[in-house]
Short mmCIF file of C-alpha atoms in Angstrom, two decimals:
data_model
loop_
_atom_site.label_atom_id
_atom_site.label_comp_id
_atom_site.label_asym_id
_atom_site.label_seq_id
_atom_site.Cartn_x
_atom_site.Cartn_y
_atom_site.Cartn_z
CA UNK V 1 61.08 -44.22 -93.04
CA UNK V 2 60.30 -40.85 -92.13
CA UNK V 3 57.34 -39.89 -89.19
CA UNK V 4 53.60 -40.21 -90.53
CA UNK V 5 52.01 -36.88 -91.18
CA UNK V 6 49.38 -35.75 -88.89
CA UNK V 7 45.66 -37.18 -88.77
CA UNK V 8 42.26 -35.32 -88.26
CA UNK V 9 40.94 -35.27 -84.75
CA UNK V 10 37.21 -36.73 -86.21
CA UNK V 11 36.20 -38.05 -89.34
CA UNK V 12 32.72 -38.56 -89.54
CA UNK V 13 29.86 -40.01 -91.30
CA UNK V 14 26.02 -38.78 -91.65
CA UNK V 15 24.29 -38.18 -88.49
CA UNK V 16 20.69 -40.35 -87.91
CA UNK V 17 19.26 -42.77 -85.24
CA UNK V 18 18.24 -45.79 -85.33
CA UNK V 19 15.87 -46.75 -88.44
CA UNK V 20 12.25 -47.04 -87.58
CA UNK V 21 10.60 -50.80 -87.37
CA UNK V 22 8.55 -52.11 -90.38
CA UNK V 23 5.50 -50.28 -89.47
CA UNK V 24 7.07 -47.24 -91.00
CA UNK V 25 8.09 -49.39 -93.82
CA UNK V 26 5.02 -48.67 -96.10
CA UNK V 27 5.00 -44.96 -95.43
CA UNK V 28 9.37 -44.74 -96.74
CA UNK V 29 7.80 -46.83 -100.14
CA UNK V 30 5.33 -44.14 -100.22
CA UNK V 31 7.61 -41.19 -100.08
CA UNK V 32 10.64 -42.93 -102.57
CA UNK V 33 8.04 -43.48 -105.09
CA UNK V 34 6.58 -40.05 -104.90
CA UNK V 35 9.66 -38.36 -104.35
CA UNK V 36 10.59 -39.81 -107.83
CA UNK V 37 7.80 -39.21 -109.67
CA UNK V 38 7.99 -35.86 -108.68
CA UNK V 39 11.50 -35.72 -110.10
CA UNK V 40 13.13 -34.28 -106.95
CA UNK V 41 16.85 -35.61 -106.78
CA UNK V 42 16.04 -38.65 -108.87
CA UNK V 43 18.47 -41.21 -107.93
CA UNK V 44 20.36 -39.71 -104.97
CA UNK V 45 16.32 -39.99 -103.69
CA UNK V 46 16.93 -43.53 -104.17
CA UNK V 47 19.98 -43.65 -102.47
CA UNK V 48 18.91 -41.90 -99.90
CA UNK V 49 15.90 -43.91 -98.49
CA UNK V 50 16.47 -47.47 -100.63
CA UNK V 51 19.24 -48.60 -97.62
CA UNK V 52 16.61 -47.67 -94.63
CA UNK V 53 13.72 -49.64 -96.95
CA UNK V 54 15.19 -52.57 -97.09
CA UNK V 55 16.51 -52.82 -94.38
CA UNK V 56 13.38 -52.93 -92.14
CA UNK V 57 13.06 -56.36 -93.08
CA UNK V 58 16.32 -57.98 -93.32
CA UNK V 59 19.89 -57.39 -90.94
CA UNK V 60 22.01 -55.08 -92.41
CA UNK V 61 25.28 -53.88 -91.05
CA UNK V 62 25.31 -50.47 -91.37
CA UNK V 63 28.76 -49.68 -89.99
CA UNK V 64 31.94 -50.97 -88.13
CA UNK V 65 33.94 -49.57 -85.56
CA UNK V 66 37.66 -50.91 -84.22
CA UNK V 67 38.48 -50.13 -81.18
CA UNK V 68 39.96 -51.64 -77.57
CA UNK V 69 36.67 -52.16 -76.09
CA UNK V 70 37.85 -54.80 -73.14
CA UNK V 71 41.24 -53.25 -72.15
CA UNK V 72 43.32 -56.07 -73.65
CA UNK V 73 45.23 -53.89 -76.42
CA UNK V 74 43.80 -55.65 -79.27
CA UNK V 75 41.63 -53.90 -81.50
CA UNK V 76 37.53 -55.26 -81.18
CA UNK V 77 34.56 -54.52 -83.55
CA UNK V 78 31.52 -52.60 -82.57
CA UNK V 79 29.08 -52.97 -85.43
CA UNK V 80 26.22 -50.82 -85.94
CA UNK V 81 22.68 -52.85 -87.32
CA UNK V 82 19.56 -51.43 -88.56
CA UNK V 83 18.49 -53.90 -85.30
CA UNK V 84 20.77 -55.24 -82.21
CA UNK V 85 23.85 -53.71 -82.46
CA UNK V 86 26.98 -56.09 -81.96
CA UNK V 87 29.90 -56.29 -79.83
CA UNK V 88 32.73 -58.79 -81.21
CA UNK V 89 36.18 -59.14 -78.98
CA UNK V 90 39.31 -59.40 -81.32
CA UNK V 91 41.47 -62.69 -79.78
CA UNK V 92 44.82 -60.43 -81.02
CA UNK V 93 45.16 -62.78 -84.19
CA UNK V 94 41.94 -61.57 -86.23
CA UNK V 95 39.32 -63.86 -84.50
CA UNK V 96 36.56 -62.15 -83.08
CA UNK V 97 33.90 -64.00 -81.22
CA UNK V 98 30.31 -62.05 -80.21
CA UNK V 99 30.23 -60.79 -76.83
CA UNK V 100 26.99 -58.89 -76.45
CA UNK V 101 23.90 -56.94 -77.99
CA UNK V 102 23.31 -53.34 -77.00
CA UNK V 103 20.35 -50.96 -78.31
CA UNK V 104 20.18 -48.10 -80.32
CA UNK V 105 21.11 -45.11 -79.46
CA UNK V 106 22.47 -41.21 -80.81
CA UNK V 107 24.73 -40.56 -83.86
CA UNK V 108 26.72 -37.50 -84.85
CA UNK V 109 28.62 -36.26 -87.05
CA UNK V 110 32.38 -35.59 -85.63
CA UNK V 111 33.58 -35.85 -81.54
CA UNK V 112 36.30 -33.37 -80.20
CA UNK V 113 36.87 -30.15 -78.10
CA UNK V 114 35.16 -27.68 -79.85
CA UNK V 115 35.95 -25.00 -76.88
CA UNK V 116 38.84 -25.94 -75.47
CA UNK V 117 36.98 -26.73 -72.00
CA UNK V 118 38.66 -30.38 -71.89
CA UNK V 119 35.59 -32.22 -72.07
CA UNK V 120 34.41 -33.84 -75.45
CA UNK V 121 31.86 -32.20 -77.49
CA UNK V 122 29.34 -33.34 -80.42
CA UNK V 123 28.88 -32.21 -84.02
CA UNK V 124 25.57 -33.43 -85.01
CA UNK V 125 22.79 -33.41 -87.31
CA UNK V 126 18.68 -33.87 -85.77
CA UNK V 127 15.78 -33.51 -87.37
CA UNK V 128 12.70 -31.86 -86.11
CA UNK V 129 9.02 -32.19 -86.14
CA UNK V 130 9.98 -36.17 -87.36
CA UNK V 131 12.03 -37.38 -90.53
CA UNK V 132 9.59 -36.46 -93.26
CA UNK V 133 8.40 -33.00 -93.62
CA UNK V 134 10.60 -31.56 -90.72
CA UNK V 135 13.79 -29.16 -90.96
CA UNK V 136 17.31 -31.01 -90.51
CA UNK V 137 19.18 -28.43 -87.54
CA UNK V 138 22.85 -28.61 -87.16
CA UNK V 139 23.86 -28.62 -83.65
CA UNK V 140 27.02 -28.96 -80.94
CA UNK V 141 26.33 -30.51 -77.25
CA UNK V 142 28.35 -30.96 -74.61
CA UNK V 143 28.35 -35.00 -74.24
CA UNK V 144 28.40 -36.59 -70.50
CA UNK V 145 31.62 -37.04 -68.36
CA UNK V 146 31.68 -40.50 -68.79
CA UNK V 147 31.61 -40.51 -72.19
CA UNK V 148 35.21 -41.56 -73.45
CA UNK V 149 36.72 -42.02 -76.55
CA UNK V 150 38.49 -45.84 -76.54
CA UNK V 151 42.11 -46.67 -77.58
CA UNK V 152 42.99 -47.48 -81.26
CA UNK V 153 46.24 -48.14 -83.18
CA UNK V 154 48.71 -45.53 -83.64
CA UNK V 155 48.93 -44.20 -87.20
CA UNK V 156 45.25 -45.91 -87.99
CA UNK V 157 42.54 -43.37 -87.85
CA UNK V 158 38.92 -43.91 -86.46
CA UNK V 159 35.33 -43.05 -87.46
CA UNK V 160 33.62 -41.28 -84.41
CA UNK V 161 33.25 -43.72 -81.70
CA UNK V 162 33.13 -43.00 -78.07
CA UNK V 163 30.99 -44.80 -75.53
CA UNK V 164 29.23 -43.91 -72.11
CA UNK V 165 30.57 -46.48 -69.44
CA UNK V 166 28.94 -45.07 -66.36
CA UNK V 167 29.89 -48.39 -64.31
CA UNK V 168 33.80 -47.99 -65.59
CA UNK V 169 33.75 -51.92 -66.68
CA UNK V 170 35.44 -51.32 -70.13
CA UNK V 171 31.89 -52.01 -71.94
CA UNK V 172 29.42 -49.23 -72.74
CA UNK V 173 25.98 -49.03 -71.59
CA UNK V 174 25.04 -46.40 -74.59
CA UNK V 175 27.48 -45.30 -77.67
CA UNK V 176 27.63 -42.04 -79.42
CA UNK V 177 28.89 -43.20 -83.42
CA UNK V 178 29.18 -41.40 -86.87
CA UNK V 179 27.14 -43.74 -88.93
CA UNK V 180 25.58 -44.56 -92.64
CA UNK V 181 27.40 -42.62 -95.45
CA UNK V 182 25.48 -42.15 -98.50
CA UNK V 183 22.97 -40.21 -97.17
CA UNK V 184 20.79 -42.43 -95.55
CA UNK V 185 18.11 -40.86 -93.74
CA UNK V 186 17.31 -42.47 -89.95
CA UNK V 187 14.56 -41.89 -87.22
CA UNK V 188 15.82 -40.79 -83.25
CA UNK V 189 15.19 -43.04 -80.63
CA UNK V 190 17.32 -41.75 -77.94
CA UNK V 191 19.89 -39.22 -77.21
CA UNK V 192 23.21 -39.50 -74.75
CA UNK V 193 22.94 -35.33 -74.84
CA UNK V 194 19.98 -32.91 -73.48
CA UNK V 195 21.91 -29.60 -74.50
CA UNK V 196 21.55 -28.61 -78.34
CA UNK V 197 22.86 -25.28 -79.39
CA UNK V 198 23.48 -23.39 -83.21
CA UNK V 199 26.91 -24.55 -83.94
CA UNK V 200 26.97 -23.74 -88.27
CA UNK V 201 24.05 -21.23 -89.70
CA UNK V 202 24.59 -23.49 -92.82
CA UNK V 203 22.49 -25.92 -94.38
CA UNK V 204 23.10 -29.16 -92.90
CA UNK V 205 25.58 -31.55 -94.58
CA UNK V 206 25.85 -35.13 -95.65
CA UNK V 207 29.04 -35.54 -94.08
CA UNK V 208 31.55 -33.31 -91.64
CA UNK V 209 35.44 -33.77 -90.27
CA UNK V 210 36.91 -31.89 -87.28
CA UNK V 211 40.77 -30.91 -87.77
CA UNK V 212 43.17 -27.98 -87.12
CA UNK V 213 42.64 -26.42 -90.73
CA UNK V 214 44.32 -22.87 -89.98
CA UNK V 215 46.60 -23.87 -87.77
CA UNK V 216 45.70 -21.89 -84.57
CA UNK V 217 45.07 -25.00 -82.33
CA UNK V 218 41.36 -24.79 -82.37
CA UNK V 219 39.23 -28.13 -84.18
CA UNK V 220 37.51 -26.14 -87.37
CA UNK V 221 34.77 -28.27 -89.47
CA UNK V 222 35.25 -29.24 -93.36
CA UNK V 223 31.95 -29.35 -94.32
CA UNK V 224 30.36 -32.05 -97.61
CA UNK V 225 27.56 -30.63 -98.97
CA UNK V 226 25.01 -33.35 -100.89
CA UNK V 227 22.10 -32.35 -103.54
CA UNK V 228 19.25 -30.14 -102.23
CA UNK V 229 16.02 -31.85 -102.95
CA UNK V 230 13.84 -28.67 -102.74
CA UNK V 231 15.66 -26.92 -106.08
CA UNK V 232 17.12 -29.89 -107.69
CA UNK V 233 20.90 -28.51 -106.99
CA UNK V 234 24.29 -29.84 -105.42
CA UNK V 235 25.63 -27.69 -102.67
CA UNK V 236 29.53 -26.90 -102.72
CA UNK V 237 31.34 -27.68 -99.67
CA UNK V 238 32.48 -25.14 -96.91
CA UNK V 239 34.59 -24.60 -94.23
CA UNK V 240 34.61 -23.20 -90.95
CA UNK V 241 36.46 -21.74 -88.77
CA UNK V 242 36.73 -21.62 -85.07
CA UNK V 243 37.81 -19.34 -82.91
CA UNK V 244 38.66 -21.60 -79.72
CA UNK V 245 35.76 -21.56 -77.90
CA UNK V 246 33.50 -23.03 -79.73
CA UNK V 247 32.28 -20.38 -82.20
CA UNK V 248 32.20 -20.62 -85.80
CA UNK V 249 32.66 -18.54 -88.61
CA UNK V 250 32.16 -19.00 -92.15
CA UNK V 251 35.04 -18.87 -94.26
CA UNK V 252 33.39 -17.68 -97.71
CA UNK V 253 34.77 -20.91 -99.28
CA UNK V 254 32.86 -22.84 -101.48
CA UNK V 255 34.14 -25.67 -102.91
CA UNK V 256 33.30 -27.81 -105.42
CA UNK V 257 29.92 -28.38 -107.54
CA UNK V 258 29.64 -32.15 -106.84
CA UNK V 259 26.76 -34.69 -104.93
CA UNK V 260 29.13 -34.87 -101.70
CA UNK V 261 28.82 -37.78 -99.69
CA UNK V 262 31.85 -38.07 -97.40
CA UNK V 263 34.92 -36.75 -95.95
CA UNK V 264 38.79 -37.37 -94.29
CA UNK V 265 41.19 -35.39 -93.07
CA UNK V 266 45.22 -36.14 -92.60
CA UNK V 267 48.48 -34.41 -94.47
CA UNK V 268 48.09 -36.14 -98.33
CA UNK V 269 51.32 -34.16 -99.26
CA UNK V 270 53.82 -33.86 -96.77
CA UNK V 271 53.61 -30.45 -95.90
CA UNK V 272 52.17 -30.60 -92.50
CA UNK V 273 48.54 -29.07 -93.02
CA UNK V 274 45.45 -31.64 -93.17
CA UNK V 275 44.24 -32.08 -96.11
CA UNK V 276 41.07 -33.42 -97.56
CA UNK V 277 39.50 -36.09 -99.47
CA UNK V 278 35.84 -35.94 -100.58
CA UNK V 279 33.59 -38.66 -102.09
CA UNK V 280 31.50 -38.14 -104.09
CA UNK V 281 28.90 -39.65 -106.28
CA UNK V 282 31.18 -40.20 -109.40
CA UNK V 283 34.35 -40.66 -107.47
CA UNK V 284 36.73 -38.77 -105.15
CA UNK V 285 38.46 -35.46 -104.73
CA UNK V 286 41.80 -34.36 -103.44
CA UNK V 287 41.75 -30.69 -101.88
CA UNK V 288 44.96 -29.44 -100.56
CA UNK V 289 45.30 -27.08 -97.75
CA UNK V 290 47.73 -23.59 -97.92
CA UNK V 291 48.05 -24.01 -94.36
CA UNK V 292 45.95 -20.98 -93.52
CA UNK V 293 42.96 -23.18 -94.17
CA UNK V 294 42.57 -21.82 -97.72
CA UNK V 295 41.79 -25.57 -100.09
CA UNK V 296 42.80 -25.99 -104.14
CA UNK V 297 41.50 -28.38 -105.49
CA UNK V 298 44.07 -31.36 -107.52
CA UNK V 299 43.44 -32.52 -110.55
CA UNK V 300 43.08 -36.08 -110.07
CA UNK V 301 40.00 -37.98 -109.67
CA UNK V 302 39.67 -40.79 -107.56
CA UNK V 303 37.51 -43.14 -108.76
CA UNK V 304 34.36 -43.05 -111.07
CA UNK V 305 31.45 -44.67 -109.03
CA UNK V 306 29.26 -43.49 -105.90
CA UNK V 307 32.30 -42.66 -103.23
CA UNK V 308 30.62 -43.19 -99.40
CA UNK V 309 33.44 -44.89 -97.62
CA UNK V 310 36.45 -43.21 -96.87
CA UNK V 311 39.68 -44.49 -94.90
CA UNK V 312 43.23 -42.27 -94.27
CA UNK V 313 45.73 -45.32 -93.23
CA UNK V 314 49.23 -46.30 -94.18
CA UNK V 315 48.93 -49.63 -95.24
CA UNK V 316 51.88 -49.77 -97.28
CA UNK V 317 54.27 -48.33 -94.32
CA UNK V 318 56.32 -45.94 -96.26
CA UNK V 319 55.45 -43.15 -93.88
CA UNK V 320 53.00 -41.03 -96.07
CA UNK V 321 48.97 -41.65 -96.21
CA UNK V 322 47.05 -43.77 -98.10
CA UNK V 323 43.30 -43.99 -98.68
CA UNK V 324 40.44 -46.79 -99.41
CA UNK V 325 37.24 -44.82 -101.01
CA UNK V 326 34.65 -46.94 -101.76
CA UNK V 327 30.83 -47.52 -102.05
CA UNK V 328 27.86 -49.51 -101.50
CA UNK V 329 29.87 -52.89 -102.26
CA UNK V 330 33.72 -52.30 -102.45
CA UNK V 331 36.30 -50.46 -101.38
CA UNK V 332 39.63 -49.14 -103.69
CA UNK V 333 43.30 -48.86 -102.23
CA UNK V 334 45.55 -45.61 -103.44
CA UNK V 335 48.79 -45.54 -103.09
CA UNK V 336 50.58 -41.71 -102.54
CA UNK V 337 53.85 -41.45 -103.63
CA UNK V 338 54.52 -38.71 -101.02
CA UNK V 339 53.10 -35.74 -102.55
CA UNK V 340 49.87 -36.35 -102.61
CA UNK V 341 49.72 -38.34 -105.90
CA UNK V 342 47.47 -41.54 -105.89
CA UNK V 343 47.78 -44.66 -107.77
CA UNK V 344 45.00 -46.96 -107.88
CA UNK V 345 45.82 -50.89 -106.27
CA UNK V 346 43.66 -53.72 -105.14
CA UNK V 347 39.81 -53.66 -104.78
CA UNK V 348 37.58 -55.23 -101.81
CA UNK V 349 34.66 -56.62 -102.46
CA UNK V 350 32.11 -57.04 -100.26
CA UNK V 351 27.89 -57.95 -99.63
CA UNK V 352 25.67 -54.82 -99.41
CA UNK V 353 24.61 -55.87 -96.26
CA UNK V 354 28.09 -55.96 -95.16
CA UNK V 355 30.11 -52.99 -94.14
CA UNK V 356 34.23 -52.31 -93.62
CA UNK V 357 36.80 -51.00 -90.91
CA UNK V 358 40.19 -50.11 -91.49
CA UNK V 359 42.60 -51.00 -88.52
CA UNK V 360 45.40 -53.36 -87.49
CA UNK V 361 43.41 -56.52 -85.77
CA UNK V 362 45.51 -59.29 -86.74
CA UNK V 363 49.14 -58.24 -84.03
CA UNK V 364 51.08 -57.67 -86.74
CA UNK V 365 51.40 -54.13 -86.76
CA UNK V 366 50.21 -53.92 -90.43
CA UNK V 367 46.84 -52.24 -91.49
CA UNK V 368 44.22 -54.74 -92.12
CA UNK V 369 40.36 -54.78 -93.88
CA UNK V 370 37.36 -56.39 -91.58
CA UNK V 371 34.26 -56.77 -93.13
CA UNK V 372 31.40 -57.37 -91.10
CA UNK V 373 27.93 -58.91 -92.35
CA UNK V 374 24.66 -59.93 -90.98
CA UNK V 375 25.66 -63.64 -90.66
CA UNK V 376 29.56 -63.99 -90.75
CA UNK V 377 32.70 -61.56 -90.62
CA UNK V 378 36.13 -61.40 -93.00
CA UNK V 379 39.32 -60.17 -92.41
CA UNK V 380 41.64 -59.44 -95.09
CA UNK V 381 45.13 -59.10 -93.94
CA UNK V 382 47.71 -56.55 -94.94
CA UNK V 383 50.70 -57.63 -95.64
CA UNK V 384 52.55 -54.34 -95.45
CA UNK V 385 53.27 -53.31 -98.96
CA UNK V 386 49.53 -52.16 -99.56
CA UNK V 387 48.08 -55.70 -100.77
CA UNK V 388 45.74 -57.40 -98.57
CA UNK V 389 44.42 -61.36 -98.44
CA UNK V 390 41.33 -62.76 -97.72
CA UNK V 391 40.48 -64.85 -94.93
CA UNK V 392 37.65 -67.37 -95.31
CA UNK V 393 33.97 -65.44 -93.51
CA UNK V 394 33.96 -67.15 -90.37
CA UNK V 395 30.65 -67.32 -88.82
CA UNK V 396 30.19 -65.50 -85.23
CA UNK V 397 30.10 -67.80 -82.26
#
């Protein structure tokens, strides 16, 4: 079995804070229904705000993150809520019991060293002037020395997660997470950074992924693109280059003509350059890299349905990388074949209250599913071929 190919260093989800209490409610009914009538996006409107409607007045899980949050080597769950968010400590066989309830705090887009200063740095999306009517900026900060990025299996790539654990105890007091593809639009409650700065004189995205693209050592930013509400219009995709210390320059790329939603990076072909894989609303896309940071797009099509969730994992352990795209309530394995071919396997299912992390939790070095929900959690286990098996939901004690 030859080496795995390189991963990103950040895959990311859309940037937003915590979702305003039910007072505010009313007003998002308000601006869906108007929005509608008005004809502006139609139903990526809907998909936009519907999540952050309903969800003022019942527990949704809006996403999961694995990680070693206690120092034991076994891979915990750190789930995101539109309320509390959750801590859940893995036993090493795929039980998880709930440790603790933290409160909201900042999101971003993708975590790395964007100029090459050896401290950890923030791609991120804020709005201004307030969620409705103000301009979304796109931003860098410096994040605080004790932010650190925890532990995860080899060969099993992360969302961005890090956590601030000023008291070194192994549990954060704050958390700085990529959070809520598909758009959804959140409110800011409270920020781990007071340092904003340009970083991209682009529009912002829905969705961004830090990685080598060029292959000069510096972290560079593929860019997804969504629909633009104020002309009725997707936006193709771009990337950017940077030049090492944190500057960025636009490529002149622009790729694709297609709702974008999300985005990974990792080498899809064996050749040694990251790739990446978009989702979309009807599906996913496969853009290979020339090495010089110049994508082509494949000619396969992932999928048909609204594509949100992304995972780059090997769950079949035949060396090459493998992806789960999904939406709102499952998830689809493909298989490569080595050259960056897909084959379609098993479906997840799953509530759409619930939402999924990719990651080995069960200590058998095999990539496994968890699903976490409002009420109870599931882990399907992988059994190292690329099928995976349901556990009963257990609920958390």
């Amino acid at each position: 079995m030859r080496d795995p190919p390189p991963l990103a260093d950040g895959l990311a989800s859309l940037s937003g804070n915590g979702i305003k209490k039910r007072a505010n409610v009313p007003r998002l009914a308000v601006w869906l229904v108007c929005l509608c009538l008005l004809g502006l996006g139609g139903w990526s409107v809907v998909q936009i705000l519907l999540p952050a409607f309903d969800s003022g007045t019942k527990l949704r899980i809006v996403h999961v993150f694995l990680a070693d949050l206690n120092g034991d080597e076994h891979q915990d769950a750190y789930m995101v809520t539109n309320q509390m968010h959750r801590i859940l400590f893995n036993d090493g066989n795929g039980d998880f019991t709930l440790n603790r309830e933290l409160s909201m705090y900042n999101y971003v887009l993708a975590l790395g060293d964007l100029d090459g200063n050896d401290s950890l740095d923030a791609l991120l999306t804020r709005f201004e002037n307030g969620m409705m009517g103000g301009d979304l900026l796109f931003e860098c900060a410096e994040a605080p020395a004790d932010v650190v990025i925890p532990a995860r299996s080899d060969g099993v790539p992360g969302q961005v997660f890090a956590v601030q654990d000023g008291n070194r105890d192994g549990l954060p007091e704050g958390y700085i997470a990529g959070c809520c593809g598909g758009g959804t639009a959140m409110m800011n409650y409270a920020t781990l950074f007071s340092n904003y700065r340009s970083c991209l004189g682009t529009e912002p995205p829905t969705d961004a992924a830090l990685g080598d693209l060029n292959g000069d050592g510096a972290l560079d930013v593929f860019v997804v693109k969504g629909w633009r509400m104020r002309d009725q219009r997707t936006t193709p995709n771009e990337v950017w280059f940077n030049d090492g210390m944190g500057n960025f320059a636009d490529s002149g790329q622009r790729l694709g003509n297609s709702e974008g939603h999300a985005v990974a990076l990792g080498d899809l072909n064996g050749d040694g350059f990251l790739d990446a894989v978009v989702g979309n609303r009807r599906g996913g896309d496969v853009w290979f890299n020339d090495g010089q940071g110049n994508f082509a797009k494949s000619n396969q099509r992932l999928g048909r349905g609204m594509t949100n969730i992304i995972f780059v994992a090997d769950p079949d352990n035949d060396g090459d990388l493998d992806l789960f795209l999904g939406g709102y309530t499952s998830i689809q394995v493909w298989l490569n074949d080595g050259t960056g071919r897909f084959k379609s396997g098993q479906q997840i299912k799953f509530g759409r209250y619930d939402a999924i992390a990719v990651g080995e939790v069960t200590g058998d070095g095999v990539v496994d599913v968890f699903v976490g929900g409002p009420n109870s959690y599931q882990v399907w286990r992988g059994d190292g071929n690329g099928h995976f098996s349901a556990d009963d939901r257990s609920a958390y004690r």
